[in-house]
PDB file of C-alpha atoms and ligand atoms in Angstrom:
ATOM      1  CA  UNK W   1      -1.124 -27.821   3.004  1.00 56.00           C
ATOM      2  CA  UNK W   2       1.394 -24.983   2.646  1.00 70.00           C
ATOM      3  CA  UNK W   3       0.787 -21.873   4.729  1.00 86.00           C
ATOM      4  CA  UNK W   4      -1.017 -19.039   2.929  1.00 94.00           C
ATOM      5  CA  UNK W   5       1.374 -16.327   1.729  1.00 97.00           C
ATOM      6  CA  UNK W   6       1.006 -13.227   3.845  1.00 98.00           C
ATOM      7  CA  UNK W   7       0.606  -9.639   2.626  1.00 98.00           C
ATOM      8  CA  UNK W   8       1.094  -6.560   4.785  1.00 98.00           C
ATOM      9  CA  UNK W   9      -1.220  -3.713   3.687  1.00 98.00           C
ATOM     10  CA  UNK W  10       0.164  -0.423   4.930  1.00 98.00           C
ATOM     11  CA  UNK W  11      -1.537   2.948   4.822  1.00 98.00           C
ATOM     12  CA  UNK W  12       0.224   6.191   5.649  1.00 98.00           C
ATOM     13  CA  UNK W  13      -0.733   9.632   6.901  1.00 98.00           C
ATOM     14  CA  UNK W  14      -4.271  10.979   6.699  1.00 98.00           C
ATOM     15  CA  UNK W  15      -5.644   7.777   5.214  1.00 98.00           C
ATOM     16  CA  UNK W  16      -7.377   7.161   8.558  1.00 98.00           C
ATOM     17  CA  UNK W  17      -9.628  10.038   7.467  1.00 96.00           C
ATOM     18  CA  UNK W  18     -10.875   8.317   4.313  1.00 97.00           C
ATOM     19  CA  UNK W  19     -14.619   8.676   3.895  1.00 94.00           C
ATOM     20  CA  UNK W  20     -14.665  12.280   5.085  1.00 94.00           C
ATOM     21  CA  UNK W  21     -11.353  13.583   3.712  1.00 93.00           C
ATOM     22  CA  UNK W  22     -11.835  15.379   0.354  1.00 93.00           C
ATOM     23  CA  UNK W  23     -14.392  12.790  -0.824  1.00 94.00           C
ATOM     24  CA  UNK W  24     -14.375  14.315  -4.318  1.00 94.00           C
ATOM     25  CA  UNK W  25     -10.711  13.214  -4.583  1.00 93.00           C
ATOM     26  CA  UNK W  26     -10.573  10.078  -2.413  1.00 95.00           C
ATOM     27  CA  UNK W  27     -14.161   8.806  -2.438  1.00 93.00           C
ATOM     28  CA  UNK W  28     -16.499   7.992   0.440  1.00 95.00           C
ATOM     29  CA  UNK W  29     -15.177   4.558   1.351  1.00 97.00           C
ATOM     30  CA  UNK W  30     -13.675   4.515   4.848  1.00 98.00           C
ATOM     31  CA  UNK W  31     -10.384   2.871   5.773  1.00 98.00           C
ATOM     32  CA  UNK W  32     -12.334   0.346   7.864  1.00 98.00           C
ATOM     33  CA  UNK W  33     -14.335  -0.580   4.721  1.00 98.00           C
ATOM     34  CA  UNK W  34     -11.121  -0.916   2.703  1.00 98.00           C
ATOM     35  CA  UNK W  35      -9.534  -3.122   5.349  1.00 98.00           C
ATOM     36  CA  UNK W  36     -12.643  -5.329   5.542  1.00 98.00           C
ATOM     37  CA  UNK W  37     -12.592  -5.634   1.733  1.00 98.00           C
ATOM     38  CA  UNK W  38      -8.909  -6.561   1.836  1.00 98.00           C
ATOM     39  CA  UNK W  39      -9.640  -9.320   4.370  1.00 98.00           C
ATOM     40  CA  UNK W  40     -12.468 -10.697   2.172  1.00 98.00           C
ATOM     41  CA  UNK W  41     -10.416 -10.441  -0.994  1.00 98.00           C
ATOM     42  CA  UNK W  42      -7.361 -12.037   0.616  1.00 98.00           C
ATOM     43  CA  UNK W  43      -9.403 -14.993   1.783  1.00 97.00           C
ATOM     44  CA  UNK W  44     -10.794 -15.502  -1.714  1.00 97.00           C
ATOM     45  CA  UNK W  45      -7.260 -15.366  -3.131  1.00 97.00           C
ATOM     46  CA  UNK W  46      -5.803 -17.754  -0.563  1.00 97.00           C
ATOM     47  CA  UNK W  47      -3.695 -15.047   1.073  1.00 98.00           C
ATOM     48  CA  UNK W  48      -3.285 -14.000   4.676  1.00 98.00           C
ATOM     49  CA  UNK W  49      -3.471 -10.250   5.168  1.00 98.00           C
ATOM     50  CA  UNK W  50      -2.606  -7.799   7.896  1.00 98.00           C
ATOM     51  CA  UNK W  51      -3.678  -4.150   7.549  1.00 98.00           C
ATOM     52  CA  UNK W  52      -2.064  -1.260   9.419  1.00 98.00           C
ATOM     53  CA  UNK W  53      -2.229   2.521   9.242  1.00 98.00           C
ATOM     54  CA  UNK W  54      -0.075   5.195  10.823  1.00 98.00           C
ATOM     55  CA  UNK W  55       0.371   8.929  10.495  1.00 98.00           C
ATOM     56  CA  UNK W  56       3.962   8.564  11.634  1.00 98.00           C
ATOM     57  CA  UNK W  57       6.867   8.000   9.257  1.00 98.00           C
ATOM     58  CA  UNK W  58       8.973   6.243  11.923  1.00 98.00           C
ATOM     59  CA  UNK W  59       6.168   3.823  12.750  1.00 98.00           C
ATOM     60  CA  UNK W  60       5.776   2.924   9.084  1.00 98.00           C
ATOM     61  CA  UNK W  61       9.552   2.359   8.830  1.00 98.00           C
ATOM     62  CA  UNK W  62       9.418   0.065  11.896  1.00 98.00           C
ATOM     63  CA  UNK W  63       6.584  -1.992  10.419  1.00 98.00           C
ATOM     64  CA  UNK W  64       8.371  -2.279   7.061  1.00 98.00           C
ATOM     65  CA  UNK W  65      11.536  -3.455   8.840  1.00 98.00           C
ATOM     66  CA  UNK W  66       9.551  -6.109  10.726  1.00 98.00           C
ATOM     67  CA  UNK W  67       7.664  -7.244   7.615  1.00 98.00           C
ATOM     68  CA  UNK W  68      10.490  -9.484   6.518  1.00 94.00           C
ATOM     69  CA  UNK W  69       9.888 -11.841   9.430  1.00 96.00           C
ATOM     70  CA  UNK W  70       6.152 -12.370   8.919  1.00 94.00           C
ATOM     71  CA  UNK W  71       5.123 -11.347   5.420  1.00 98.00           C
ATOM     72  CA  UNK W  72       5.769 -12.218   1.796  1.00 98.00           C
ATOM     73  CA  UNK W  73       4.752  -8.953   0.118  1.00 98.00           C
ATOM     74  CA  UNK W  74       3.851  -5.364   0.992  1.00 98.00           C
ATOM     75  CA  UNK W  75       0.951  -3.357  -0.447  1.00 98.00           C
ATOM     76  CA  UNK W  76       1.547   0.259   0.477  1.00 98.00           C
ATOM     77  CA  UNK W  77      -0.184   3.582   0.115  1.00 98.00           C
ATOM     78  CA  UNK W  78       2.331   5.816   1.835  1.00 98.00           C
ATOM     79  CA  UNK W  79       0.120   8.887   1.288  1.00 98.00           C
ATOM     80  CA  UNK W  80       2.130  12.116   1.225  1.00 98.00           C
ATOM     81  CA  UNK W  81       5.267  10.259   2.395  1.00 98.00           C
ATOM     82  CA  UNK W  82       5.351   8.635  -1.047  1.00 98.00           C
ATOM     83  CA  UNK W  83       6.538  11.989  -2.366  1.00 98.00           C
ATOM     84  CA  UNK W  84       8.969  12.852   0.424  1.00 98.00           C
ATOM     85  CA  UNK W  85      10.299   9.883   2.364  1.00 98.00           C
ATOM     86  CA  UNK W  86      13.737   8.497   1.576  1.00 98.00           C
ATOM     87  CA  UNK W  87      13.443   6.655   4.925  1.00 98.00           C
ATOM     88  CA  UNK W  88      10.450   4.653   3.685  1.00 98.00           C
ATOM     89  CA  UNK W  89      12.230   3.986   0.377  1.00 98.00           C
ATOM     90  CA  UNK W  90      15.307   2.706   2.253  1.00 98.00           C
ATOM     91  CA  UNK W  91      13.190   0.505   4.538  1.00 98.00           C
ATOM     92  CA  UNK W  92      11.332  -0.986   1.556  1.00 98.00           C
ATOM     93  CA  UNK W  93      14.610  -1.641  -0.203  1.00 98.00           C
ATOM     94  CA  UNK W  94      16.022  -3.372   2.885  1.00 98.00           C
ATOM     95  CA  UNK W  95      12.860  -5.446   3.347  1.00 98.00           C
ATOM     96  CA  UNK W  96      13.606  -7.182   0.074  1.00 94.00           C
ATOM     97  CA  UNK W  97       9.953  -8.170  -0.463  1.00 98.00           C
ATOM     98  CA  UNK W  98       7.745  -7.478  -3.481  1.00 98.00           C
ATOM     99  CA  UNK W  99       6.158  -4.030  -3.081  1.00 98.00           C
ATOM    100  CA  UNK W 100       2.874  -3.032  -4.709  1.00 98.00           C
ATOM    101  CA  UNK W 101       2.130   0.670  -4.541  1.00 98.00           C
ATOM    102  CA  UNK W 102      -1.421   2.001  -4.330  1.00 98.00           C
ATOM    103  CA  UNK W 103      -2.889   5.495  -4.569  1.00 98.00           C
ATOM    104  CA  UNK W 104      -6.603   6.123  -4.567  1.00 98.00           C
ATOM    105  CA  UNK W 105      -6.260   9.179  -6.778  1.00 98.00           C
ATOM    106  CA  UNK W 106      -4.411   9.390 -10.075  1.00 98.00           C
ATOM    107  CA  UNK W 107      -1.350  11.215  -8.746  1.00 98.00           C
ATOM    108  CA  UNK W 108      -0.213  12.027 -12.302  1.00 97.00           C
ATOM    109  CA  UNK W 109      -3.351  14.081 -12.952  1.00 97.00           C
ATOM    110  CA  UNK W 110      -2.736  16.167  -9.837  1.00 97.00           C
ATOM    111  CA  UNK W 111      -0.221  18.786  -8.648  1.00 96.00           C
ATOM    112  CA  UNK W 112       3.338  18.313  -9.984  1.00 97.00           C
ATOM    113  CA  UNK W 113       4.728  17.588  -6.475  1.00 96.00           C
ATOM    114  CA  UNK W 114       2.594  14.421  -6.405  1.00 97.00           C
ATOM    115  CA  UNK W 115       3.967  13.104  -9.693  1.00 98.00           C
ATOM    116  CA  UNK W 116       7.120  11.655  -8.190  1.00 98.00           C
ATOM    117  CA  UNK W 117       7.022   8.802  -5.717  1.00 98.00           C
ATOM    118  CA  UNK W 118      10.005   7.366  -3.863  1.00 98.00           C
ATOM    119  CA  UNK W 119       7.975   4.182  -3.287  1.00 98.00           C
ATOM    120  CA  UNK W 120       7.774   3.665  -7.066  1.00 98.00           C
ATOM    121  CA  UNK W 121      11.543   3.239  -7.198  1.00 98.00           C
ATOM    122  CA  UNK W 122      11.214  -0.116  -5.415  1.00 98.00           C
ATOM    123  CA  UNK W 123       7.662  -1.105  -6.343  1.00 98.00           C
ATOM    124  CA  UNK W 124       6.943  -3.972  -8.687  1.00 98.00           C
ATOM    125  CA  UNK W 125       4.098  -1.824  -9.958  1.00 98.00           C
ATOM    126  CA  UNK W 126       1.717   0.958  -9.019  1.00 98.00           C
ATOM    127  CA  UNK W 127      -2.069   1.131  -9.142  1.00 98.00           C
ATOM    128  CA  UNK W 128      -3.478   4.629  -8.993  1.00 98.00           C
ATOM    129  CA  UNK W 129      -6.711   6.364  -9.873  1.00 98.00           C
ATOM    130  CA  UNK W 130      -9.152   3.534  -9.136  1.00 98.00           C
ATOM    131  CA  UNK W 131     -10.115   4.651  -5.651  1.00 97.00           C
ATOM    132  CA  UNK W 132     -10.646   2.006  -2.977  1.00 97.00           C
ATOM    133  CA  UNK W 133     -10.693  -0.709  -5.653  1.00 98.00           C
ATOM    134  CA  UNK W 134      -6.938  -0.181  -6.046  1.00 98.00           C
ATOM    135  CA  UNK W 135      -6.247  -2.248  -2.928  1.00 98.00           C
ATOM    136  CA  UNK W 136      -8.218  -5.171  -4.312  1.00 98.00           C
ATOM    137  CA  UNK W 137      -6.334  -4.930  -7.620  1.00 98.00           C
ATOM    138  CA  UNK W 138      -3.023  -4.802  -5.749  1.00 98.00           C
ATOM    139  CA  UNK W 139      -3.902  -7.897  -3.709  1.00 98.00           C
ATOM    140  CA  UNK W 140      -4.799  -9.727  -6.894  1.00 98.00           C
ATOM    141  CA  UNK W 141      -1.463  -8.725  -8.433  1.00 98.00           C
ATOM    142  CA  UNK W 142       0.337  -9.792  -5.231  1.00 98.00           C
ATOM    143  CA  UNK W 143      -1.348 -13.212  -5.310  1.00 98.00           C
ATOM    144  CA  UNK W 144      -0.215 -13.786  -8.904  1.00 97.00           C
ATOM    145  CA  UNK W 145       3.272 -12.574  -8.210  1.00 96.00           C
ATOM    146  CA  UNK W 146       3.680 -14.785  -5.148  1.00 96.00           C
ATOM    147  CA  UNK W 147       2.253 -17.790  -6.983  1.00 95.00           C
ATOM    148  CA  UNK W 148       4.700 -17.331  -9.856  1.00 93.00           C
ATOM    149  CA  UNK W 149       7.578 -16.934  -7.368  1.00 89.00           C
ATOM    150  CA  UNK W 150       6.594 -20.222  -5.726  1.00 84.00           C
ATOM    151  CA  UNK W 151       6.549 -21.994  -9.085  1.00 85.00           C
ATOM    152  CA  UNK W 152       9.960 -20.656 -10.115  1.00 79.00           C
TER     153      UNK W 152
HETATM  154  C1  LIG M 201      -2.627   9.503  -1.998  1.00 72.16           C
HETATM  155  C2  LIG M 201      -2.043  10.590  -2.888  1.00 72.16           C
HETATM  156  C3  LIG M 201      -1.053  11.450  -2.120  1.00 72.16           C
HETATM  157  O1  LIG M 201      -0.537  12.468  -2.953  1.00 72.16           O
HETATM  158  C4  LIG M 201      -1.745  12.092  -0.928  1.00 72.16           C
HETATM  159  O2  LIG M 201      -0.793  12.832  -0.173  1.00 72.16           O
HETATM  160  C5  LIG M 201      -2.470  11.113  -0.083  1.00 72.16           C
HETATM  161  C6  LIG M 201      -3.238  10.080  -0.737  1.00 72.16           C
HETATM  162  C7  LIG M 201      -3.726   8.687  -2.725  1.00 72.16           C
HETATM  163  O3  LIG M 201      -4.070   7.639  -2.233  1.00 72.16           O
HETATM  164  O4  LIG M 201      -4.261   9.146  -3.738  1.00 72.16           O
HETATM  165  O5  LIG M 201      -2.484  11.224   1.136  1.00 72.16           O
HETATM  166  O6  LIG M 201      -1.597   8.591  -1.644  1.00 72.16           O
END
């Protein structure tokens, strides 16, 4: 049987605080809960998944650079770096993998500085405003995308 396609789920700065960080904006689900859900969901979809979080831009860039060797797609919530980081955009572009962008909150309903995302420039699509469920939706989209790539 062919090896399960692998998805790297990356979370950026301050997302380690989920559950206690502004719960009225981001909900009460912790990052550990989200990562456990991703593992369950991935298994159901026939995907392998690896979840990582860092507060450091350079660390995220390193992981994105390495992703090409071990993964077939990247699900990323780059947190505030989505709005600022050309380095993450460049790394994603170089990775040459499908990128699915997630935000727990609806960034377009919020402050104007959150409306633009560098990640969106390379993302296949973005899921925002559905809280923790966004990761599950992104994994589902990744599974379909990877399946259609394999058929092509
Ligand atoms: C976020 C939205 C960003 O604007 C913010 O800086 C975050 C979280 C979200 O998931 O809604 O850290 O990416």
